[in-house]
Coordinates of C-alpha atoms (C1' of nucleotides) in Angstrom, one line a residue:
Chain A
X30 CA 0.0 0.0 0.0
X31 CA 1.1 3.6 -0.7
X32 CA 1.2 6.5 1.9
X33 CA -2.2 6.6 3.3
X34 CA -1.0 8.0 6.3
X35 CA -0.9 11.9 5.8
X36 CA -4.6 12.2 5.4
X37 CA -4.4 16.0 6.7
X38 CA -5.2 18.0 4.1
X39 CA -3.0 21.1 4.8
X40 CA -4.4 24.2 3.6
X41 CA -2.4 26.1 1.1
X42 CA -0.6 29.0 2.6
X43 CA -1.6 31.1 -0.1
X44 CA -4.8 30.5 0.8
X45 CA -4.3 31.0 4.3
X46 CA -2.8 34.2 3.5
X47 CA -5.4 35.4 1.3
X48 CA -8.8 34.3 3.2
X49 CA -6.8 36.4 6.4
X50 CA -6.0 39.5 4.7
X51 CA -9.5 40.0 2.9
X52 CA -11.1 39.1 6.3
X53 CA -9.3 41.7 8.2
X54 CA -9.6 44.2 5.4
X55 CA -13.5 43.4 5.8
X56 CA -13.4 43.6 9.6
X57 CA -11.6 47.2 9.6
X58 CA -13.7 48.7 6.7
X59 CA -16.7 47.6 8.4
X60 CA -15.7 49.3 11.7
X61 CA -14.2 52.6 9.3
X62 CA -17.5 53.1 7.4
X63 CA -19.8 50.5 8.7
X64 CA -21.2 47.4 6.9
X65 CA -23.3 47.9 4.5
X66 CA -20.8 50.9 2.8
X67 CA -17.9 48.2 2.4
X68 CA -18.1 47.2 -1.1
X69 CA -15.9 44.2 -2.7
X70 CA -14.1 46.3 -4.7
X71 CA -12.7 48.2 -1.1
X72 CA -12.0 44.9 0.7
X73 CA -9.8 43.8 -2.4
X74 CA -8.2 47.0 -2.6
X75 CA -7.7 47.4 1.3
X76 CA -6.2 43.7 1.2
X77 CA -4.3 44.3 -2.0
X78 CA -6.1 41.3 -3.3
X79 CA -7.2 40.3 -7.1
X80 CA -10.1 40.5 -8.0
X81 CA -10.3 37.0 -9.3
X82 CA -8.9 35.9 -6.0
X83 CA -11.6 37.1 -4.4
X84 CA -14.0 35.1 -6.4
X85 CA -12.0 32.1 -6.1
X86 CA -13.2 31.8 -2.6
X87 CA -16.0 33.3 -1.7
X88 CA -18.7 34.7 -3.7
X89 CA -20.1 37.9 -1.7
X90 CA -19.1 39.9 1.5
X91 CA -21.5 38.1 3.5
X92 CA -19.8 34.5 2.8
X93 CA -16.9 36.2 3.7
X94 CA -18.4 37.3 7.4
X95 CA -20.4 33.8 7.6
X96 CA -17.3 32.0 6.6
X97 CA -15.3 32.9 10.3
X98 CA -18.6 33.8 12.4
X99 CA -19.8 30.3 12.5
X100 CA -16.5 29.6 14.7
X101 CA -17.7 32.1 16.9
X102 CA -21.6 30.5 17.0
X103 CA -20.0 27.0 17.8
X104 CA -17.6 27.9 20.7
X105 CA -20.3 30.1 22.3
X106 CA -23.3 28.7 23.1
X107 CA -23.5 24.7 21.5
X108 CA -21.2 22.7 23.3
X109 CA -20.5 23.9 26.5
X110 CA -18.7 20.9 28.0
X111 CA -18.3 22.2 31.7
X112 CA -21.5 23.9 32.2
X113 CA -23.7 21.5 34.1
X114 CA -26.9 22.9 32.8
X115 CA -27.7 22.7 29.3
X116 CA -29.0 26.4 28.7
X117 CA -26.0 29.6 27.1
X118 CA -23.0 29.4 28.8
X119 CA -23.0 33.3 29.0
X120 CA -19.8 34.0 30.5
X121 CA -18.1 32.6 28.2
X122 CA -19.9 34.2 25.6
X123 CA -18.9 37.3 27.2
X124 CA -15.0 36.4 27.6
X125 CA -14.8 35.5 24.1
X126 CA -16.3 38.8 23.1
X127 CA -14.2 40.9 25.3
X128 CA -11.2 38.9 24.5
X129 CA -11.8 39.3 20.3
X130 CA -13.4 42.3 20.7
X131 CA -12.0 44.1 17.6
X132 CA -13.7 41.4 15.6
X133 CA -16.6 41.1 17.8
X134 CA -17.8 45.0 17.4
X135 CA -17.2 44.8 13.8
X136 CA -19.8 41.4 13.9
X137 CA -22.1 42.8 16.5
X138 CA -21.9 46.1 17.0
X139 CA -23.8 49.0 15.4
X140 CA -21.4 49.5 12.5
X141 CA -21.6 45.9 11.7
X142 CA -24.6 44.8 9.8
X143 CA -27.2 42.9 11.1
X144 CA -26.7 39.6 9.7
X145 CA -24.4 38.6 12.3
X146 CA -26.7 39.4 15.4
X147 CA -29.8 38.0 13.5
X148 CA -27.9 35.1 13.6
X149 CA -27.3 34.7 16.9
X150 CA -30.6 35.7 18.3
X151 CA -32.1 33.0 16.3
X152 CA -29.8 31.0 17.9
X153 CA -30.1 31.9 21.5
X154 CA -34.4 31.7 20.5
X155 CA -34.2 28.1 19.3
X156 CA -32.1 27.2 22.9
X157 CA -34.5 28.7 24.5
X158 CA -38.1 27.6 23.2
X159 CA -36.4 24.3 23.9
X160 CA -36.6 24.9 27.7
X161 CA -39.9 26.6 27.8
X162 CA -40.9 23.5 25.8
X163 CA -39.9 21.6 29.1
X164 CA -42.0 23.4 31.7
X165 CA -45.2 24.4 29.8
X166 CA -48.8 23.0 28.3
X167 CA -48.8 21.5 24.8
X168 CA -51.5 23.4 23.3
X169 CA -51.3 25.2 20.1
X170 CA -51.9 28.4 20.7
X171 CA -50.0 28.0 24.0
X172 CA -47.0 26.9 21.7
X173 CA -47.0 29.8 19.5
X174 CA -47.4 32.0 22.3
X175 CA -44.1 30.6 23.8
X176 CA -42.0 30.5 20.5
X177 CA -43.0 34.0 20.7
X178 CA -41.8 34.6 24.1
X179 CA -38.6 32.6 23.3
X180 CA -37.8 35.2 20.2
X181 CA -38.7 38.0 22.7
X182 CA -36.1 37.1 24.9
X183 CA -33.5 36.0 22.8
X184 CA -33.6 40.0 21.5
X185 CA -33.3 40.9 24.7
X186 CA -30.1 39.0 25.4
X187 CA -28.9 39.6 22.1
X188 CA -29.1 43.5 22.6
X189 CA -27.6 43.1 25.9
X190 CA -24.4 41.9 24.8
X191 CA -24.2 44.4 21.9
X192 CA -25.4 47.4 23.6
X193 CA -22.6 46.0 26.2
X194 CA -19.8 46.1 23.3
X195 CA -20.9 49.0 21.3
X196 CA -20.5 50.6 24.8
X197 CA -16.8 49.0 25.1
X198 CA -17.7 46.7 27.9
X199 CA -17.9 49.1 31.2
X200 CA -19.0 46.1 33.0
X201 CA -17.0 42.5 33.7
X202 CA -18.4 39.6 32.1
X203 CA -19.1 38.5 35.2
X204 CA -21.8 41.2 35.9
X205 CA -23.0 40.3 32.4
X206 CA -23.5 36.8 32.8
X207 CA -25.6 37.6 36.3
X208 CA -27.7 39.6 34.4
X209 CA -28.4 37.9 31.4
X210 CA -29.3 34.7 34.0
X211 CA -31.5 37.2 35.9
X212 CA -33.7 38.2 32.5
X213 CA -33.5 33.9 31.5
X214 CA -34.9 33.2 34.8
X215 CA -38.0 35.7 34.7
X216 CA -39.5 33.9 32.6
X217 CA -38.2 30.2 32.7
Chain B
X287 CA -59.1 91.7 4.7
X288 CA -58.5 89.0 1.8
X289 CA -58.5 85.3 1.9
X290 CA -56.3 84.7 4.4
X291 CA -58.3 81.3 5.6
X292 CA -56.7 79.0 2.9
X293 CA -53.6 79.0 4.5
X294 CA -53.3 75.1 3.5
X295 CA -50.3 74.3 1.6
X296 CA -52.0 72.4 -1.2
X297 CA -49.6 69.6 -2.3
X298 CA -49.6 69.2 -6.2
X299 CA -51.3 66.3 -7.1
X300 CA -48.9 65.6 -9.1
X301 CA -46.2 65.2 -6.4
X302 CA -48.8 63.4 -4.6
X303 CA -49.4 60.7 -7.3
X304 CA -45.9 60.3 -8.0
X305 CA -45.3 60.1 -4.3
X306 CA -47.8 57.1 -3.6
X307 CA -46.7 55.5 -6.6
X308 CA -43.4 55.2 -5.4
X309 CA -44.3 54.0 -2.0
X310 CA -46.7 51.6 -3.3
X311 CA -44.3 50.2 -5.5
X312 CA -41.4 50.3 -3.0
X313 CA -43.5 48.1 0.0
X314 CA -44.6 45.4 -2.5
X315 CA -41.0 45.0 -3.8
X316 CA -40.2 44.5 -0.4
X317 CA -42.5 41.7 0.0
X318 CA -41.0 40.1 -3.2
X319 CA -37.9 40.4 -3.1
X320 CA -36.4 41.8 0.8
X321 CA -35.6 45.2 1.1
X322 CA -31.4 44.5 0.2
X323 CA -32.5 43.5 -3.1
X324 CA -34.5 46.8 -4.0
X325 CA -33.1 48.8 -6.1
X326 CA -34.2 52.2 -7.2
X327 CA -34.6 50.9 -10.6
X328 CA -36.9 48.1 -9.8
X329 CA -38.9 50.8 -7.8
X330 CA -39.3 53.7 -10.8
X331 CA -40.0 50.6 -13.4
X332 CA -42.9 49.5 -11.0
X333 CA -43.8 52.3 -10.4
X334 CA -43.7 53.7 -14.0
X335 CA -41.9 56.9 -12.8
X336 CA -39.0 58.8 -14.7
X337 CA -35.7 58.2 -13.1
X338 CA -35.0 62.1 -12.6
X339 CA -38.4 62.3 -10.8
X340 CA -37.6 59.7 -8.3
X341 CA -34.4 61.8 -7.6
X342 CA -36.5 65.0 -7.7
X343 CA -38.0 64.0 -4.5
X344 CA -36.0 61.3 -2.6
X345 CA -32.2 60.9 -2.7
X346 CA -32.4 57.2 -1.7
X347 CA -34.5 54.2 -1.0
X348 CA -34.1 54.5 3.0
X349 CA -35.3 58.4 2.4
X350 CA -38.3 57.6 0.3
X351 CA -39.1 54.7 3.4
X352 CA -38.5 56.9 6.6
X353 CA -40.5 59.9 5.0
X354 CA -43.7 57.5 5.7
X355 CA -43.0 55.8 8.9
X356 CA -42.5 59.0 10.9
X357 CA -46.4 59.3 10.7
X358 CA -46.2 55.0 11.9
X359 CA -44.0 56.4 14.5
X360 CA -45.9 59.0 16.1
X361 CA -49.0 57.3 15.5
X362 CA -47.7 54.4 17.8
X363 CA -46.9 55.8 20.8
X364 CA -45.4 59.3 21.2
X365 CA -49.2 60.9 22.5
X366 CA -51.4 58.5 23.7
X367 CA -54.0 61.3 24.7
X368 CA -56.5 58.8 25.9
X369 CA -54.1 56.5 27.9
X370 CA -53.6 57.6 31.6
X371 CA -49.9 55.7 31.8
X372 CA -47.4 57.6 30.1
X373 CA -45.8 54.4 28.7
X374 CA -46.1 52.8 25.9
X375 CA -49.8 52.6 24.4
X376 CA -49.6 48.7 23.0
X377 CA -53.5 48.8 22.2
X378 CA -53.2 51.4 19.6
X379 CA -50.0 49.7 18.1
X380 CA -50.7 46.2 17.6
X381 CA -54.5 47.6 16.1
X382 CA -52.8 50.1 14.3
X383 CA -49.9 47.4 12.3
X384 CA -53.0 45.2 12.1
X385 CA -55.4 47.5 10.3
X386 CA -52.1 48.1 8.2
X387 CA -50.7 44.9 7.7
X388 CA -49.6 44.9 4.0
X389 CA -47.2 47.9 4.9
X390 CA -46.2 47.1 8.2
X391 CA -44.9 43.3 6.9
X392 CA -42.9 45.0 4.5
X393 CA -41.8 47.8 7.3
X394 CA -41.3 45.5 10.2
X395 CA -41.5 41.9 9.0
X396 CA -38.3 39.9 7.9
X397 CA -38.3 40.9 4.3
X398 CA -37.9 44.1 5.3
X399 CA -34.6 45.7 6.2
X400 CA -33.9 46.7 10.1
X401 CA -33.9 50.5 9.6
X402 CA -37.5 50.9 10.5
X403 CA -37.4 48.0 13.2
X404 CA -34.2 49.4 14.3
X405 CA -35.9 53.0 15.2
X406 CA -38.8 51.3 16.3
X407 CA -36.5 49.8 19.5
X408 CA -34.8 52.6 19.8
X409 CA -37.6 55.4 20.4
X410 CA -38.9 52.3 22.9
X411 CA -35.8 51.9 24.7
X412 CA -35.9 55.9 25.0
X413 CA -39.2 55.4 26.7
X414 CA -38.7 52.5 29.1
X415 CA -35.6 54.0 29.9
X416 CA -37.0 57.3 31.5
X417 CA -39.7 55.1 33.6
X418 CA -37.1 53.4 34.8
X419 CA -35.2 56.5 36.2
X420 CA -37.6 57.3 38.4
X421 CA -37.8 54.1 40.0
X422 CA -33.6 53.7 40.5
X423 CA -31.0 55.5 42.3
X424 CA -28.5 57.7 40.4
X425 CA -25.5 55.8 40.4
X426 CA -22.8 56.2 37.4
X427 CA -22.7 52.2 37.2
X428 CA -26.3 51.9 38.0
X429 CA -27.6 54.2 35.5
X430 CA -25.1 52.3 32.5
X431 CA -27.0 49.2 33.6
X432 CA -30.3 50.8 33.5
X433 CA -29.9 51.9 30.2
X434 CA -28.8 48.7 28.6
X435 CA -32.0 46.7 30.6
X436 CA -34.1 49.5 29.0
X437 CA -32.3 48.3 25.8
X438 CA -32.9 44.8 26.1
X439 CA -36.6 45.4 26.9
X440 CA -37.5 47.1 23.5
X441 CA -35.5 44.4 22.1
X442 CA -38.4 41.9 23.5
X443 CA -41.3 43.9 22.8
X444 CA -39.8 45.0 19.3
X445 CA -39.3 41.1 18.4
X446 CA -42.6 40.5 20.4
X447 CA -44.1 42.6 17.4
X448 CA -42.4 41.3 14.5
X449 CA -42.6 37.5 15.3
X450 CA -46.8 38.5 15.4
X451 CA -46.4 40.2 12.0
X452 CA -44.5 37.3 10.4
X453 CA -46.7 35.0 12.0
X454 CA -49.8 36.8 10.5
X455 CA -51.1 38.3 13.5
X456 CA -52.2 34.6 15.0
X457 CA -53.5 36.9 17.9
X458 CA -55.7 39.3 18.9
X459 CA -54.3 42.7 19.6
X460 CA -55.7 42.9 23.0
X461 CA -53.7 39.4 23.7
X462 CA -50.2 40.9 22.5
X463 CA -51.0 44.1 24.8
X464 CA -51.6 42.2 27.8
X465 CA -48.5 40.0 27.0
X466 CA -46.7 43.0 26.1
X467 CA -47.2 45.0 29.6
X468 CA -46.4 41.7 31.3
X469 CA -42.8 41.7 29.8
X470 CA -42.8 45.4 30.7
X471 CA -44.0 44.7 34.5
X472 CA -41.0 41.9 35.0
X473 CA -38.3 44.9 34.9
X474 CA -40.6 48.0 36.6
Chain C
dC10 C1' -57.1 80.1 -20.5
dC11 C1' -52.4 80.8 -19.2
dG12 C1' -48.2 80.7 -16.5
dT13 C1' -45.9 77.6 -13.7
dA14 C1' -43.9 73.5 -12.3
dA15 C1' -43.9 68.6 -12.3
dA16 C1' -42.8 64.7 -15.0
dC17 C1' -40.6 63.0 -18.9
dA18 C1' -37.2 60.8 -22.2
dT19 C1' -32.7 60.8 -23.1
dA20 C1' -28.0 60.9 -22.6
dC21 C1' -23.8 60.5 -20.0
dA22 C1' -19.9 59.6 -16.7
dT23 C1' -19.0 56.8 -12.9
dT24 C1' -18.8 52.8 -10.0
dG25 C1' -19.3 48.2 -8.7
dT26 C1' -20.2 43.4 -10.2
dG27 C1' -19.1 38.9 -11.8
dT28 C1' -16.6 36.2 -15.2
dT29 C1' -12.8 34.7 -18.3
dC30 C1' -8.0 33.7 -19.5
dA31 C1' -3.1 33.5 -20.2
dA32 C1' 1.0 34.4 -17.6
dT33 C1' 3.4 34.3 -13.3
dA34 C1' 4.6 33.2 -8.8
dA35 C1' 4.5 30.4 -4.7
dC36 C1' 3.7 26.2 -2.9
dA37 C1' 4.3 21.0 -1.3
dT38 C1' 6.7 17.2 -2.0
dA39 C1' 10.0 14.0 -3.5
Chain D
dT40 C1' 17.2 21.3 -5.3
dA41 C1' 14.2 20.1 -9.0
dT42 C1' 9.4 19.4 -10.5
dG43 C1' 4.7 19.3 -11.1
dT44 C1' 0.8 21.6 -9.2
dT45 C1' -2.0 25.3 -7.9
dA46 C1' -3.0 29.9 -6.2
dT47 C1' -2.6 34.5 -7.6
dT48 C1' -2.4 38.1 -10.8
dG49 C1' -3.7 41.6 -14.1
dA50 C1' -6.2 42.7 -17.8
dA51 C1' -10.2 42.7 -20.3
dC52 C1' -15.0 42.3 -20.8
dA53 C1' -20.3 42.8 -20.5
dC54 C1' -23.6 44.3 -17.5
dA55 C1' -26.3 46.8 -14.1
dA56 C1' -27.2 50.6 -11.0
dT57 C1' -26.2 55.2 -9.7
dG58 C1' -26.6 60.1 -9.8
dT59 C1' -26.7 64.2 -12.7
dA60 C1' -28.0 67.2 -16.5
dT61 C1' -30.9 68.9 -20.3
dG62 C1' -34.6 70.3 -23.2
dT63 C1' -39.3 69.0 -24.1
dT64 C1' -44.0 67.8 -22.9
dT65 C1' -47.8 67.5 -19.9
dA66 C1' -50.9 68.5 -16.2
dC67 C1' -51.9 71.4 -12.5
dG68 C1' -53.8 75.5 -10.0
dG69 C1' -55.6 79.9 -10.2

DNA sequence: CCGTAAACATACATTGTGTTCAATAACATA
DNA sequence: TATGTTATTGAACACAATGTATGTTTACGG
């Protein structure tokens, strides 16, 4: 048998390279003249990137910014290993967004567009309808009423922790996490 | 003395016409398509209006949409004449996006963009925020935190709003109210 | 009916989009 | 280090939307 062993497919480092520089040309042009005023033709320019090149790896700005945010999705809220109860491990939602918070105002803050913070609210909604689920009537209407109440509260967490950026974090994560419990819990 | 009494500035009905057409044309484009993916030439070819008279009175698609929902705006809550509370008057909302459903789905639902939705929170949060001054001390940290629970809560009742939209009002108004000041009464 | 002003068609320069292609450079690997 | 592979490049292209300008036509209000 031949080499079967190396099985890891290295990535390119031109590719590496490339995919890096158009992302942080995307995250600072977002933050310079906010989101929806970054056009292609700026990130390639900013990154000093070819126009094909661009094309070779992503066809729009928003695959680029869905391409790294769904990192940021996993590692907050979906598998939070040490966290003995299943509902959003907020702090360390929190520390990851203080500790990447360059990147994390450009996603989620008011320059940012808001496909990013859609995204995550839908998340956060979905987590929770699951627990109201747990403790509540099957009925139809009663259902709907709860999805409801679910996406009602998953904008409120959502818009704490980007009024809480956009504000450059004048509390500790700690205090964040408290409070975000403390709005879960009224109406769990 | 003369004819002082017509003081009215009568509008052209020409401007009116073109004005309405516009509109028209821009809210059911919405529905088709999402608000991104409006242009202003899909909006003057549906609307069978020159391209220089578009440009005559609007400079942009976000100017042609906030010159209408400044009247949605006031109309929601700024004077509720009849309501003793000085809050927010959820009756006269959820009847008045009802009895205007067509235009406030393409405003406020998920097809639309997040400009009106956006201002829609924010003139809430303004709201909450001042009831909730008067029931909190003054402190620096304490007022930050205030001001980002105000957020939070016109994050929920905005969402509480749009989900019902979406949904196609599944509700009666008088339902969503009473849900509505119940969310409200968890943080007063 | 008439003077005014809105709407019109048309043209134009500009900018961004998305694709193609041959030439070049950088890469992984042997 | 040599070699085959592959990403990147730059240029060109057709296309669509933008925003502005102009003279003409149309419809309005008085």
């Amino acid at each position: 048998m031949k080499k079967e062993i190396k099985k890891v497919p290295v990535v390119d480092r031109r590719i590496q390279r490339t995919k890096k520089l158009l992302f942080d040309a995307f995250m600072n042009l977002i933050l310079e003249k906010g989101y929806e005023e970054v056009t292609i033709q700026d990130i390639i320019d900013k990154a000093n990137v070819g126009r094909s090149t661009f094309y070779a790896h992503f066809e729009s700005k928003e695959q680029l910014l869905s391409n790294s945010h769904q990192d940021l999705g996993k590692l907050l809220f979906s598998v939070n290993n040490h966290s003995k109860i299943e509902g959003i491990d907020f702090l360390s939602l929190y520390n990851h967004a203080k500790s990447h918070s360059h990147v994390a105002k450009a996603m989620l803050g008011k320059k940012g567009g808001d496909l990013v913070i859609n995204h995550l609210r839908d998340a956060m909604a979905y987590k929770i309808l699951n627990e109201l689920k747990k403790k509540s009537g099957k009925g139809k209407a009663e259902l709907k009423m709860l999805s409801f109440t679910a996406e009602a509260t998953a904008a409120a967490l959502t818009r704490l922790l980007t009024c809480w950026l956009d504000d450059d974090m004048p509390f500790e994560p700690e205090l964040m996490t408290e409070r975000s419990n403390q709005i879960l819990a009224t109406i769990l």
